[in-house]
Structure formats: structure tokens, C-alpha cells
DNA sequence: CGGTTCGTTGAGATCGGTCAACTCAAGTGG
DNA sequence: CCACTTGAGTTGACCGATCTCAACGAACCG
């Protein structure tokens, strides 16, 4: 469906990334090749064999699945520093796309496994990433049984924790993407953002820039 | 909360289990000790360290989590033959309880890992079980964003597939447990069972015995 | 026989979805 | 520079699916 136009910036550029981002620092990262993806570009497809591990250098990624009736469920969002693409089986059960223009480090799974066999730190890193994946899925399940207000508040808190910024949150994803992640409609997501704003828990500098005024109130609302 | 009164039937009984069930047949199973759990008895608790792998010999098991407001979410049901208790992290993120009186084979994780290091079949078995766990979590996520009708139909189809019985389904769990698994109320679950019965897709011999008359109709309703 | 648990059914309330109008910002092209 | 289009987001009115509350029935157990 989406045209794959990944681009390898070459050695010079790669070195530049290394020095500026400080995200090529691990032994695993040394194996990787940075690639660039445009907004909505597919990184891998549902059902394809698992051949790479990916690390977000900049931008954001979503994993998603299209249901038979056309609804889309978003499985996870991945932010800079996150590893993704590790699945338990041999084939991907979700597809992955760029939420925004992003740079992704692609690491051949084969090479990663070989390295892991020699370097226990790498092995434990891969195990930890898989473990996070499982936790994410469980936490997401728990989110989906809650009310709309609880889901939206929970989403904001999760984003806040992951961005580790004290008060201003820059959401890379659209309302539609948030809705598809939370199992709600864009209208319901929007209404809840507005409700939180009216109760002075947050304020919206723009639709994607959220200032968090009252985190404990959000926690209370997340149940 | 629940009192742990697990009971080891001893060698004679163990041999009896072996010969009658044929579920002590693998090398992994040889490491295990069969235990008996009463209905609602806790097998392990949320937050406890992962020390065993479990295999259901008879009966049924649920994993669950109690939310801050008292709601309970059931993560999975495990039926005879299923392995459970394998989590990606070091600690359990759900608790496990017996849905009905059951016999469980408990295998020390340490021993299982040692065996896996020597026997690639065992290693692949453990990997497969973890992989199933992930798939289960993803499938469950997808179920939770659907309508009540779709969830209930999907649940019945899943149970049918796993029990591999052609037409009559014996549900080991209560309506409350089904509801907590599907993120619905018992009333909604009950109403949907009744609806399926009125449309002649199923009939209820008793509340726990379901005859499936029209599986493709159920599939259609599961979306 | 009460008492208890489990499941079913009905009536009404509520939450979130649907449909539609509107605003706003960012292009695009004359 | 302005008119027009387009896409994202917000808001309102209404509707329907699911929850809540309540009554009732069936099975089980002392």
C-alpha cells in the first residue's frame, strides 16, 4: 500500500548522527543502519517475517492492525530511544508506520542474536525489550476496559512519563491516532481534552502541545 | 488473601496421573510435581517473583488483576495442556487462581532453563509458550475494542477452538469470570448468550454447557 | 425447608458514538 | 494578495449500546 522509500544517509551522515545524538553508543547500535521514513510510511507490514530490530532515533512510530471492518487498532507508540519490532513469533502480527517524519536505526536480527550470544549485556537488552513489549500489551489491555476519561487521562500520563519532560508535552500523533490507540472516536478524545482543560488540569497551547498543570488530578481521573 | 493449601498427591498418585492423562510425556514434564488447587485458590500472586512454570493437567486457571477501584480484569484462561506462568519480567504482573478444582504440574523455572540449555526441543517449547502469551495478549486487546456481541461470539469461538470438541462446549468459568475477561457486565454477557440462543446459533443445555449449532453465524457476529 | 450463589430478564439511566456544523491553519493558484 | 481548498480539531444535538438497579428463577446445601 505505502511506498517504501527508506534512505540510507551513508557513512559521513552516520557519523554525524553518532556524534550529535549519542544513540549509537551501545554495541548493538553499532550494528545498525540509520534510515529515514516519511510520515505514514510503512516500516514493516503485518504478516511479514521478522528480520530487523528497530530503534527510534527521532520522530515517532506506531504499530497497527486493520480489522476486517476497516477499524484500525494501534498497538503501541514508540518514541526516541525505544526499541521495537521484536515479536515473539517469526512473523509480525502488526505493521509499523512512521507517525511523523523519523529516523530509525535498523539492526539485522541475525546479527543481533549473534552478538547476544557473545555479549550477555546485549542478550539482556533484547530480553528486556521483549519484556517491555509484554508489559505494554498488558497495560494496554487494562486501559481498554476503562471509561473514556480514564483512558485519555492514562494516555496523557503515560506520554508524560515517557517524555520525561516536566510539564509541557509535545504529542507527535493526531487525534485519530490517539483515538485508534484508545479504542475511542476522535470526538470523544477531543471532548475529554477539552474537559481536562476546563477543569484546569491541562491547557492546550496548540492541539499537539499540552501543558500539564495538575498531574495528581489526572492520576485521580485515570482511576 | 486466599489461603494456599496446595497438596502433593505423592508418587503413587503421580504415576496414576501419568498413565491416565498422558501429559507427563515430555522431558520438561518429567521435572514437574503435580499439585491440586481448590476453586478460587491462588496459584501465584501479582508481584511475586517468577519461580515456576505451570502446566494445567485438569480443571482451568485464570490470571487476573484487581484494579484500584475494585474492578477485576481477567488476563487469560488456561485449559488442560496449556503452559502458563511464563512472564517476560522477573515478577508476575498478574495473579493466577484456579477457576475450578484443578491439578497443576509445577516445574521449577531454574530446572526448566537448565534443561532448555541442553535440549533444544525444550528451549523451543518455552519460546513457543512465551510467543503464545504475546499473541494472546494482542488478540485480547483486539477483542476489547469490539462491541459486546462481537466479544461474546469471539469468546465462544475461541473456547470452541481450544476445546477442539465439535459441538458441545463445557465452560469451566462463571458468567462473572467471562464478563471480567471481556470487560463487560454479567448481564450483558447473559443477554448475548440469550440472543444467540434465540437466533438458534447456540443452545444452553445448562448455563455452562453450550451447544454450538451455527459456527459460521457466530463467526459472522464476531465481525 | 430457608439460605445462598448463580444466572436471567426488564426498565431506566448514562456513556460514548454518529452525524453535522463550524473554526482554524496551511497550502495552492489565480 | 486574496479566494479557494483541504485537513485537523472542536463542539453540539441526538441516538443507541451498555451499564445500573431491581426482581425473579434455578440449583445447591445446610
Coordinates of C-alpha atoms (C1' of nucleotides) in Angstrom, one line a residue:
Chain A
X1 CA 0.0 0.0 0.0
X2 CA 2.5 2.6 1.1
X3 CA 5.6 3.1 -0.9
X4 CA 8.8 2.2 0.8
X5 CA 11.4 4.9 0.1
X6 CA 13.8 4.4 3.0
X7 CA 17.1 6.2 2.5
X8 CA 20.5 5.4 3.8
X9 CA 22.4 8.6 4.5
X10 CA 25.8 6.9 4.1
X11 CA 28.9 6.8 6.3
X12 CA 29.5 10.5 6.8
X13 CA 26.0 11.2 7.8
X14 CA 26.0 8.2 10.0
X15 CA 29.0 9.5 11.9
X16 CA 27.2 12.8 12.3
X17 CA 24.2 11.1 13.8
X18 CA 26.5 9.3 16.2
X19 CA 28.2 12.4 17.5
X20 CA 25.1 14.5 17.7
X21 CA 22.5 12.1 19.1
X22 CA 24.6 9.9 21.3
X23 CA 22.3 7.0 20.5
X24 CA 24.9 4.9 18.7
X25 CA 26.6 4.3 21.9
X26 CA 25.9 0.6 22.6
X27 CA 27.4 -2.4 20.9
X28 CA 24.0 -3.3 19.5
X29 CA 23.6 0.1 18.0
X30 CA 27.0 -0.2 16.2
X31 CA 25.4 -2.9 14.0
X32 CA 22.6 -0.7 12.8
X33 CA 22.0 1.3 9.7
X34 CA 20.0 4.6 10.1
X35 CA 17.1 5.0 7.8
X36 CA 14.7 7.9 7.2
X37 CA 10.9 7.4 6.9
X38 CA 8.3 9.9 5.9
X39 CA 5.0 10.4 7.7
X40 CA 2.7 7.3 7.3
X41 CA 5.4 5.4 5.5
X42 CA 5.4 1.7 6.3
X43 CA 8.4 0.3 8.2
X44 CA 7.2 -3.3 8.1
X45 CA 4.0 -5.0 7.3
X46 CA 1.6 -7.2 9.2
X47 CA 2.5 -10.8 8.4
X48 CA 6.0 -10.2 7.1
X49 CA 8.8 -12.2 8.6
X50 CA 10.7 -10.6 11.5
X51 CA 14.2 -9.6 10.0
X52 CA 15.2 -6.5 11.9
X53 CA 15.1 -4.8 15.3
X54 CA 14.4 -1.1 15.1
X55 CA 15.4 1.7 17.4
X56 CA 13.8 5.1 17.1
X57 CA 16.4 7.9 16.8
X58 CA 14.0 10.7 16.2
X59 CA 10.3 11.1 15.4
X60 CA 7.7 8.5 16.4
X61 CA 6.4 5.2 15.2
X62 CA 3.1 3.4 15.6
X63 CA 2.3 -0.3 15.3
X64 CA -1.2 -1.0 13.9
X65 CA -3.6 -3.6 12.6
X66 CA -6.5 -3.1 10.3
X67 CA -9.6 -5.1 11.3
X68 CA -11.9 -6.8 8.9
X69 CA -14.5 -4.0 9.1
X70 CA -11.9 -1.3 8.4
X71 CA -11.4 -0.1 12.0
X72 CA -7.7 0.4 12.9
X73 CA -6.2 -0.6 16.2
X74 CA -3.0 1.0 17.2
X75 CA -0.9 -1.4 19.3
X76 CA 1.8 1.0 20.6
X77 CA 3.6 4.2 20.0
X78 CA 7.4 4.3 20.1
X79 CA 9.4 7.4 20.9
X80 CA 13.1 8.2 20.5
X81 CA 15.3 5.7 22.3
X82 CA 12.6 2.9 22.2
X83 CA 13.4 -0.5 20.6
X84 CA 10.6 -2.1 18.6
X85 CA 9.9 -4.8 16.1
X86 CA 10.8 -7.6 18.4
X87 CA 8.0 -10.1 18.3
X88 CA 7.7 -13.5 20.0
X89 CA 6.8 -15.3 16.8
X90 CA 8.6 -15.4 13.4
X91 CA 6.2 -13.1 11.7
X92 CA 5.0 -9.6 12.6
X93 CA 1.4 -9.6 13.9
X94 CA 1.1 -5.8 13.5
X95 CA 2.5 -3.4 10.9
X96 CA 4.6 -0.4 11.8
X97 CA 4.5 3.0 10.3
X98 CA 6.0 6.4 10.9
X99 CA 3.7 8.7 12.9
X100 CA 5.9 11.6 11.8
X101 CA 9.0 12.0 9.7
X102 CA 11.5 9.9 11.6
X103 CA 15.0 8.4 11.7
X104 CA 15.1 4.7 12.6
X105 CA 18.1 2.5 13.3
X106 CA 17.7 -0.9 11.6
X107 CA 19.6 -3.8 13.1
X108 CA 19.6 -7.2 11.4
X109 CA 18.0 -9.6 13.9
X110 CA 20.5 -12.3 12.9
X111 CA 23.5 -10.1 13.7
X112 CA 21.8 -9.0 17.0
X113 CA 21.3 -12.6 18.0
X114 CA 24.9 -13.5 17.2
X115 CA 26.2 -10.6 19.2
X116 CA 23.8 -11.5 22.1
X117 CA 25.4 -15.0 22.1
X118 CA 28.8 -13.4 22.9
X119 CA 27.7 -10.4 24.9
X120 CA 25.4 -11.0 27.8
X121 CA 24.6 -7.3 28.1
X122 CA 23.2 -7.4 24.6
X123 CA 21.3 -10.6 25.4
X124 CA 19.8 -9.0 28.5
X125 CA 18.9 -5.8 26.5
X126 CA 16.9 -7.9 24.0
X127 CA 15.2 -9.8 26.8
X128 CA 14.3 -6.5 28.5
X129 CA 12.9 -5.1 25.3
X130 CA 10.7 -8.2 24.8
X131 CA 9.7 -8.0 28.4
X132 CA 8.6 -4.3 28.0
X133 CA 6.6 -5.3 25.0
X134 CA 4.6 -7.8 27.1
X135 CA 4.1 -5.3 29.8
X136 CA 2.9 -2.7 27.3
X137 CA 0.4 -5.2 25.9
X138 CA -0.9 -5.9 29.4
X139 CA -1.1 -2.3 30.4
X140 CA -2.9 -1.5 27.2
X141 CA -5.4 -4.3 27.9
X142 CA -6.1 -2.7 31.3
X143 CA -6.5 0.7 29.7
X144 CA -9.1 -0.6 27.2
X145 CA -11.6 -1.8 29.9
X146 CA -11.7 1.7 31.4
X147 CA -14.0 4.7 30.7
X148 CA -13.1 7.2 28.1
X149 CA -12.0 9.7 30.7
X150 CA -9.7 7.2 32.4
X151 CA -8.2 6.1 29.0
X152 CA -7.4 9.7 27.9
X153 CA -6.0 10.7 31.3
X154 CA -4.0 7.5 31.4
X155 CA -2.7 8.2 27.9
X156 CA -1.5 11.6 28.9
X157 CA 0.2 10.3 32.0
X158 CA 1.9 7.6 30.0
X159 CA 3.2 10.1 27.4
X160 CA 4.3 12.4 30.2
X161 CA 6.3 9.7 31.9
X162 CA 7.9 8.6 28.7
X163 CA 8.8 12.0 27.5
X164 CA 10.2 12.8 31.0
X165 CA 9.6 16.5 30.4
X166 CA 8.3 18.2 33.5
X167 CA 5.3 19.9 32.2
X168 CA 4.9 20.5 28.5
X169 CA 4.0 17.6 26.3
X170 CA 4.6 17.5 22.6
X171 CA 2.3 14.9 21.1
X172 CA 3.6 13.6 17.8
X173 CA 0.4 11.9 16.9
X174 CA -3.0 13.1 15.7
X175 CA -6.3 12.8 17.5
X176 CA -7.2 10.0 15.1
X177 CA -4.1 8.1 16.1
X178 CA -4.8 8.6 19.8
X179 CA -8.4 7.5 19.3
X180 CA -7.3 4.4 17.5
X181 CA -4.9 3.6 20.3
X182 CA -7.5 4.1 23.0
X183 CA -10.4 2.4 21.2
X184 CA -12.4 5.7 21.1
X185 CA -13.6 8.1 18.5
X186 CA -11.7 11.4 17.8
X187 CA -14.7 13.3 19.1
X188 CA -14.6 11.6 22.4
X189 CA -10.8 12.1 22.7
X190 CA -11.3 15.8 21.8
X191 CA -14.1 16.3 24.3
X192 CA -12.0 14.8 27.1
X193 CA -9.1 17.0 26.3
X194 CA -11.5 20.0 26.5
X195 CA -12.9 18.7 29.8
X196 CA -9.5 18.5 31.3
X197 CA -8.8 22.0 30.1
X198 CA -12.0 23.3 31.6
X199 CA -11.0 21.7 34.9
X200 CA -7.6 23.4 34.7
X201 CA -5.7 20.0 34.7
X202 CA -4.1 20.9 31.4
X203 CA -4.1 23.6 28.8
X204 CA -3.7 23.3 25.1
X205 CA -1.1 25.6 23.6
X206 CA -2.0 24.0 20.3
X207 CA -3.7 20.8 19.6
X208 CA -0.5 18.9 19.9
X209 CA 1.1 20.9 22.7
X210 CA -0.3 20.1 26.1
X211 CA 0.7 21.8 29.3
X212 CA 0.1 19.6 32.4
X213 CA -1.0 21.7 35.3
X214 CA -2.3 19.1 37.7
X215 CA -0.8 15.7 37.4
X216 CA -2.3 14.3 40.5
X217 CA -5.7 15.3 39.3
X218 CA -5.0 13.5 36.1
X219 CA -3.9 10.5 38.1
X220 CA -7.1 10.6 40.1
X221 CA -9.1 10.7 36.8
X222 CA -7.1 7.8 35.4
X223 CA -8.6 5.8 38.3
Chain B
X1 CA -5.9 -13.1 50.7
X2 CA -6.6 -16.7 49.6
X3 CA -5.2 -19.5 51.6
X4 CA -2.7 -21.6 49.8
X5 CA -3.4 -25.3 50.5
X6 CA -1.7 -27.0 47.6
X7 CA -1.4 -30.7 48.0
X8 CA 1.1 -33.1 46.6
X9 CA -0.5 -36.5 45.9
X10 CA 2.8 -38.4 46.1
X11 CA 4.5 -40.9 43.8
X12 CA 1.7 -43.4 43.5
X13 CA -0.9 -40.8 42.6
X14 CA 1.7 -39.2 40.3
X15 CA 2.1 -42.4 38.4
X16 CA -1.6 -42.7 38.1
X17 CA -1.8 -39.2 36.6
X18 CA 1.0 -40.2 34.2
X19 CA -0.7 -43.3 32.9
X20 CA -4.2 -41.9 32.7
X21 CA -3.6 -38.4 31.3
X22 CA -0.6 -38.9 29.1
X23 CA 0.5 -35.4 29.9
X24 CA 3.8 -36.3 31.7
X25 CA 5.2 -37.4 28.4
X26 CA 7.7 -34.7 27.6
X27 CA 11.2 -34.2 29.2
X28 CA 10.0 -30.9 30.7
X29 CA 7.0 -32.6 32.3
X30 CA 9.3 -35.1 34.0
X31 CA 10.7 -32.3 36.1
X32 CA 7.3 -31.3 37.4
X33 CA 5.4 -32.0 40.6
X34 CA 1.6 -32.3 40.3
X35 CA -0.4 -30.2 42.8
X36 CA -4.0 -29.8 43.5
X37 CA -5.8 -26.5 43.8
X38 CA -9.3 -25.8 45.0
X39 CA -11.7 -23.4 43.3
X40 CA -10.5 -19.8 43.7
X41 CA -7.3 -20.9 45.4
X42 CA -4.4 -18.7 44.5
X43 CA -1.6 -20.3 42.5
X44 CA 0.7 -17.3 42.5
X45 CA 0.2 -13.7 43.4
X46 CA 0.6 -10.4 41.5
X47 CA 4.0 -9.0 42.2
X48 CA 5.6 -12.3 43.3
X49 CA 8.8 -13.4 41.7
X50 CA 8.5 -15.9 38.9
X51 CA 9.8 -19.3 40.2
X52 CA 7.8 -21.9 38.4
X53 CA 6.3 -22.8 35.1
X54 CA 2.9 -24.4 35.3
X55 CA 1.0 -26.8 33.2
X56 CA -2.7 -27.5 33.5
X57 CA -3.4 -31.2 33.9
X58 CA -7.1 -30.9 34.6
X59 CA -9.5 -28.1 35.5
X60 CA -8.9 -24.5 34.5
X61 CA -6.9 -21.5 35.6
X62 CA -7.4 -17.7 35.2
X63 CA -4.9 -14.9 35.5
X64 CA -6.3 -11.7 36.9
X65 CA -5.5 -8.3 38.3
X66 CA -7.6 -6.2 40.7
X67 CA -7.8 -2.5 39.8
X68 CA -7.7 0.3 42.3
X69 CA -11.4 0.7 42.2
X70 CA -12.2 -3.0 42.8
X71 CA -12.8 -4.0 39.2
X72 CA -11.2 -7.2 38.2
X73 CA -9.6 -7.8 34.8
X74 CA -9.0 -11.4 33.8
X75 CA -6.0 -11.7 31.5
X76 CA -6.4 -15.3 30.3
X77 CA -7.9 -18.6 30.9
X78 CA -5.8 -21.8 30.7
X79 CA -7.2 -25.2 29.9
X80 CA -5.7 -28.7 30.2
X81 CA -2.5 -29.0 28.3
X82 CA -1.7 -25.2 28.5
X83 CA 1.5 -23.9 29.9
X84 CA 1.3 -20.7 32.0
X85 CA 3.2 -18.5 34.4
X86 CA 5.9 -17.6 31.9
X87 CA 6.3 -13.9 32.1
X88 CA 8.8 -11.7 30.4
X89 CA 9.9 -9.9 33.6
X90 CA 11.2 -11.3 36.8
X91 CA 7.9 -10.7 38.7
X92 CA 4.4 -11.7 38.0
X93 CA 2.2 -8.9 36.7
X94 CA -1.0 -10.8 37.2
X95 CA -2.0 -13.3 39.9
X96 CA -3.3 -16.8 38.9
X97 CA -6.1 -18.7 40.5
X98 CA -8.0 -21.9 40.0
X99 CA -11.3 -21.4 38.1
X100 CA -12.4 -24.8 39.2
X101 CA -10.8 -27.6 41.2
X102 CA -7.7 -28.5 39.2
X103 CA -4.5 -30.3 39.0
X104 CA -1.4 -28.4 38.0
X105 CA 2.1 -29.5 37.2
X106 CA 4.6 -27.2 38.8
X107 CA 8.0 -27.1 37.2
X108 CA 10.9 -25.1 38.7
X109 CA 11.9 -22.4 36.2
X110 CA 15.6 -22.9 37.1
X111 CA 15.5 -26.5 36.2
X112 CA 13.4 -25.8 33.1
X113 CA 16.1 -23.3 31.9
X114 CA 18.9 -25.8 32.6
X115 CA 17.1 -28.4 30.6
X116 CA 16.4 -26.0 27.8
X117 CA 20.2 -25.2 27.6
X118 CA 20.8 -28.9 26.9
X119 CA 17.7 -29.8 25.0
X120 CA 16.7 -27.6 22.0
X121 CA 13.3 -29.1 21.9
X122 CA 12.6 -27.8 25.4
X123 CA 14.1 -24.4 24.6
X124 CA 11.8 -24.1 21.6
X125 CA 8.8 -25.2 23.7
X126 CA 9.5 -22.4 26.2
X127 CA 9.9 -19.9 23.4
X128 CA 6.7 -21.1 21.8
X129 CA 4.8 -20.7 25.1
X130 CA 6.1 -17.1 25.6
X131 CA 5.2 -16.4 22.0
X132 CA 1.6 -17.7 22.5
X133 CA 1.4 -15.5 25.6
X134 CA 2.2 -12.5 23.5
X135 CA -0.3 -13.5 20.8
X136 CA -3.0 -14.0 23.4
X137 CA -2.4 -10.5 24.8
X138 CA -2.6 -9.0 21.4
X139 CA -5.8 -10.9 20.4
X140 CA -7.3 -9.9 23.7
X141 CA -6.6 -6.3 23.0
X142 CA -8.4 -6.6 19.7
X143 CA -11.3 -8.2 21.4
X144 CA -11.7 -5.4 23.9
X145 CA -12.3 -2.7 21.3
X146 CA -15.2 -4.6 19.8
X147 CA -18.9 -4.5 20.6
X148 CA -20.4 -6.7 23.3
X149 CA -21.9 -9.1 20.7
X150 CA -18.6 -9.4 18.9
X151 CA -16.7 -10.1 22.2
X152 CA -19.1 -12.8 23.4
X153 CA -19.2 -14.5 20.0
X154 CA -15.4 -14.3 19.8
X155 CA -15.1 -15.7 23.2
X156 CA -17.3 -18.7 22.4
X157 CA -15.3 -19.4 19.1
X158 CA -12.0 -19.2 21.0
X159 CA -13.2 -21.6 23.6
X160 CA -14.5 -23.9 20.9
X161 CA -11.3 -23.9 19.1
X162 CA -9.3 -24.6 22.2
X163 CA -11.5 -27.4 23.5
X164 CA -11.5 -28.9 20.0
X165 CA -14.8 -30.6 20.7
X166 CA -17.0 -30.5 17.6
X167 CA -20.2 -29.1 19.0
X168 CA -20.7 -29.1 22.8
X169 CA -18.8 -26.7 24.9
X170 CA -18.3 -27.1 28.7
X171 CA -17.4 -23.7 30.1
X172 CA -15.4 -24.1 33.3
X173 CA -15.9 -20.4 34.3
X174 CA -18.8 -18.4 35.6
X175 CA -20.6 -15.5 33.9
X176 CA -18.8 -13.2 36.2
X177 CA -15.4 -14.6 35.0
X178 CA -16.4 -14.3 31.4
X179 CA -17.6 -10.7 32.0
X180 CA -14.3 -9.8 33.7
X181 CA -12.4 -11.3 30.8
X182 CA -14.4 -9.5 28.2
X183 CA -14.6 -6.2 30.0
X184 CA -18.5 -6.4 30.2
X185 CA -21.1 -6.9 32.9
X186 CA -22.6 -10.3 33.7
X187 CA -25.9 -9.0 32.5
X188 CA -24.6 -8.1 29.1
X189 CA -22.9 -11.5 28.7
X190 CA -26.0 -13.2 29.8
X191 CA -28.2 -11.2 27.4
X192 CA -25.9 -12.0 24.5
X193 CA -26.0 -15.7 25.3
X194 CA -29.7 -15.5 25.2
X195 CA -29.7 -13.6 21.9
X196 CA -27.5 -16.2 20.3
X197 CA -29.9 -18.8 21.6
X198 CA -33.0 -17.0 20.2
X199 CA -31.2 -16.8 16.8
X200 CA -30.5 -20.6 17.1
X201 CA -26.8 -20.2 16.8
X202 CA -26.4 -22.0 20.1
X203 CA -28.5 -23.6 22.8
X204 CA -27.8 -23.7 26.5
X205 CA -28.2 -27.2 28.0
X206 CA -27.3 -25.6 31.3
X207 CA -25.6 -22.3 31.9
X208 CA -22.2 -23.8 31.5
X209 CA -23.0 -26.3 28.7
X210 CA -23.3 -24.7 25.3
X211 CA -24.2 -26.5 22.1
X212 CA -22.9 -24.7 19.0
X213 CA -25.4 -25.0 16.2
X214 CA -24.1 -22.5 13.7
X215 CA -20.5 -21.7 14.0
X216 CA -20.3 -19.6 10.8
X217 CA -23.1 -17.4 12.1
X218 CA -21.1 -16.9 15.3
X219 CA -18.1 -16.0 13.1
X220 CA -20.1 -13.5 11.3
X221 CA -21.2 -12.0 14.6
X222 CA -17.6 -11.9 15.9
X223 CA -17.1 -9.5 13.0
Chain C
dC1 C1' -37.3 -26.1 54.4
dG2 C1' -34.6 -21.3 54.4
dG3 C1' -30.4 -19.5 52.7
dT4 C1' -27.0 -18.7 49.3
dT5 C1' -25.0 -18.4 44.9
dC6 C1' -25.6 -18.1 40.1
dG7 C1' -27.9 -16.7 36.1
dT8 C1' -31.8 -14.4 33.5
dT9 C1' -34.7 -10.7 32.4
dG10 C1' -36.8 -6.0 32.4
dA11 C1' -36.9 -0.8 32.9
dG12 C1' -34.5 3.2 33.0
dA13 C1' -30.1 6.0 33.1
dT14 C1' -25.8 7.0 31.2
dC15 C1' -21.8 7.0 28.4
dG16 C1' -19.9 7.1 24.2
dG17 C1' -20.9 7.0 19.1
dT18 C1' -22.9 9.2 14.9
dC19 C1' -23.8 13.0 12.2
dA20 C1' -23.3 17.6 11.2
dA21 C1' -21.7 22.3 11.6
dC22 C1' -18.1 25.3 12.5
dT23 C1' -13.2 27.2 13.2
dC24 C1' -8.6 27.4 12.3
dA25 C1' -4.2 26.8 10.0
dA26 C1' -1.8 25.6 6.0
dG27 C1' -1.4 25.3 1.4
dT28 C1' -2.4 26.4 -3.7
dG29 C1' -3.1 29.0 -7.6
dG30 C1' -5.1 32.9 -9.9
Chain D
dC1 C1' -2.5 39.4 -2.1
dC2 C1' -6.7 37.2 -1.9
dA3 C1' -10.0 33.5 -2.9
dC4 C1' -10.4 28.8 -2.6
dT5 C1' -9.5 24.2 -0.9
dT6 C1' -8.1 20.9 2.3
dG7 C1' -7.3 18.6 6.6
dA8 C1' -7.3 18.7 11.6
dG9 C1' -9.7 19.6 15.5
dT10 C1' -13.7 21.2 18.3
dT11 C1' -18.5 21.4 19.6
dG12 C1' -23.5 20.4 19.7
dA13 C1' -27.7 17.5 19.2
dC14 C1' -29.3 13.2 19.1
dC15 C1' -29.3 8.1 19.4
dG16 C1' -28.2 3.6 20.7
dA17 C1' -25.4 0.2 23.1
dT18 C1' -24.2 -1.0 27.5
dC19 C1' -24.5 -0.3 32.5
dT20 C1' -27.2 0.1 36.7
dC21 C1' -30.7 -1.3 39.6
dA22 C1' -34.1 -4.5 40.7
dA23 C1' -36.9 -8.5 40.6
dC24 C1' -37.2 -13.1 39.8
dG25 C1' -35.9 -18.2 38.9
dA26 C1' -33.0 -22.3 39.3
dA27 C1' -29.6 -25.2 41.6
dC28 C1' -27.3 -26.4 45.5
dC29 C1' -26.5 -27.1 50.6
dG30 C1' -27.0 -26.9 55.2

